[in-house]
Amino acid sequence: MKKYVNGELVDMSAGEVADFEASRAVDLPAMKDMLKARVDAAAESERLKYITPGAGQALTYAQKADQARAYLEAVSPVDEDYPLLSAEIGVTGATAAEVANVIRASFTAWQQIGSQIEATRLRAKKAIEGASDAESAIEAASNLTWLS
């Protein structure tokens, strides 16, 4: 390896080469943690193409799915027993049964989308963790295909 000294290109000593290489060394565990966090953030961005953000909204979606399932399984459902479904009558559907069917269909679609995003996220993080060098870790975190 060479360096410039007073305008001339000269050979570096073994110690200088070693110092230079050490200065370029990467903290691989820290890099992997950063790349995995990036993958998590990218997965969340992908999810937000299909759902509304927020922990409260996620809880509402889960409760609506539960109420829709229970309503559709009930022998003689009473609309008032399903407040989240009742809130959507006239908006999502004309009846609680219509609302429940729309929510069930949306939830089923989300399960397919969400599972593909989750599979991509987990595979990427596993590949990053298993990488033996920085280049392999970066490659594992790059060019992710979220949905097929």
C-alpha positions in Angstrom: 0.0 0.0 0.0 1.3 3.5 -0.8 0.9 7.0 0.6 1.9 10.5 -0.4 4.8 12.1 1.5 5.9 15.6 0.4 4.3 15.0 -3.0 5.9 11.6 -3.6 4.2 8.2 -3.6 6.0 5.9 -1.1 5.4 2.5 0.3 3.7 2.3 3.7 5.2 0.3 6.5 3.5 -2.8 7.7 2.5 -1.0 10.8 1.0 1.9 8.8 -0.9 -0.5 6.7 -2.2 -2.3 9.8 -3.2 1.0 11.4 -5.0 2.0 8.3 -6.9 -1.3 8.0 -7.9 -1.1 11.7 -9.3 2.4 11.2 -11.5 1.0 8.5 -12.7 -1.9 10.6 -16.5 -2.2 11.1 -18.2 -3.0 14.3 -20.1 -5.9 12.7 -22.5 -6.6 15.7 -23.5 -2.9 15.8 -23.9 -2.8 12.0 -26.1 -5.9 12.2 -28.3 -4.3 14.8 -28.6 -1.1 12.7 -29.5 -3.1 9.6 -32.1 -5.2 11.5 -33.7 -2.0 12.8 -33.8 -0.7 9.2 -35.6 -3.9 8.1 -38.1 -3.5 10.9 -38.8 0.1 9.9 -39.1 -0.9 6.2 -41.6 -3.6 7.2 -43.6 -1.1 9.1 -43.6 1.3 6.1 -44.8 -1.6 4.0 -47.6 -2.4 6.4 -48.8 1.2 6.5 -49.6 0.9 2.8 -52.5 -1.3 3.9 -53.4 -0.3 7.4 -53.9 2.8 9.5 -51.0 3.6 11.9 -51.3 3.6 15.7 -51.5 1.2 18.5 -55.1 2.2 19.3 -56.1 1.6 15.6 -54.4 -1.8 15.7 -56.4 -2.7 18.8 -59.6 -1.5 17.1 -58.9 -3.6 14.0 -58.3 -6.7 16.2 -61.5 -6.0 18.2 -63.5 -5.5 15.0 -62.2 -8.8 13.6 -63.1 -10.5 16.8 -66.6 -9.0 16.8 -67.1 -9.9 13.1 -66.1 -13.5 13.7 -68.4 -13.8 16.8 -71.3 -12.1 15.0 -71.0 -14.4 12.0 -70.8 -17.5 14.3 -73.7 -16.5 16.5 -77.1 -18.3 15.9 -79.1 -15.1 16.6 -76.8 -12.2 17.0 -78.0 -8.9 18.6 -76.5 -5.9 16.9 -76.1 -4.0 20.2 -73.8 -6.7 21.5 -71.3 -5.8 18.8 -70.7 -2.0 19.3 -67.8 -1.7 16.8 -69.9 -3.4 14.1 -72.9 -1.3 15.0 -70.8 1.9 14.6 -70.2 1.0 11.0 -73.8 0.3 10.0 -74.7 2.7 7.2 -71.0 3.3 6.5 -69.4 0.0 5.7 -72.6 -1.9 5.2 -76.4 -1.5 5.5 -76.6 -4.1 8.3 -74.4 -5.5 11.0 -74.2 -8.8 9.0 -72.9 -6.8 5.9 -70.4 -5.0 8.1 -69.2 -8.2 9.7 -68.7 -9.8 6.2 -66.7 -6.8 5.0 -64.6 -6.8 8.1 -64.0 -10.6 7.8 -62.9 -10.2 4.2 -60.6 -7.3 5.0 -59.1 -9.2 7.9 -58.6 -12.3 5.7 -56.9 -10.1 3.1 -54.7 -8.5 5.7 -53.6 -11.9 7.1 -52.2 -12.8 3.6 -50.5 -9.4 3.2 -49.2 -9.2 6.8 -47.8 -12.7 6.7 -45.9 -12.0 3.5 -44.4 -8.9 5.1 -43.6 -10.7 8.3 -41.9 -13.6 6.4 -39.7 -11.2 4.4 -38.8 -9.3 7.6 -37.9 -12.4 9.5 -35.9 -13.9 6.6 -33.9 -10.7 6.2 -33.1 -10.4 9.9 -32.0 -14.0 10.0 -29.7 -13.5 7.0 -28.3 -10.3 8.5 -27.6 -12.1 11.8 -25.9 -15.0 10.0 -23.7 -12.8 7.8 -20.0 -13.2 8.4 -19.0 -9.8 7.1 -20.3 -6.3 6.6 -20.8 -6.8 2.8 -23.0 -9.9 3.3 -25.0 -8.1 6.1 -25.6 -5.1 3.8 -26.6 -7.4 1.0 -29.1 -9.2 3.2 -30.8 -6.0 4.2 -30.9 -4.6 0.6 -33.4 -5.1 -2.2 -36.1 -6.7 -0.1 -39.2 -7.8 -2.0 -42.1 -7.3 0.3 -45.0 -8.8 -1.6 -45.0 -11.4 -4.3 
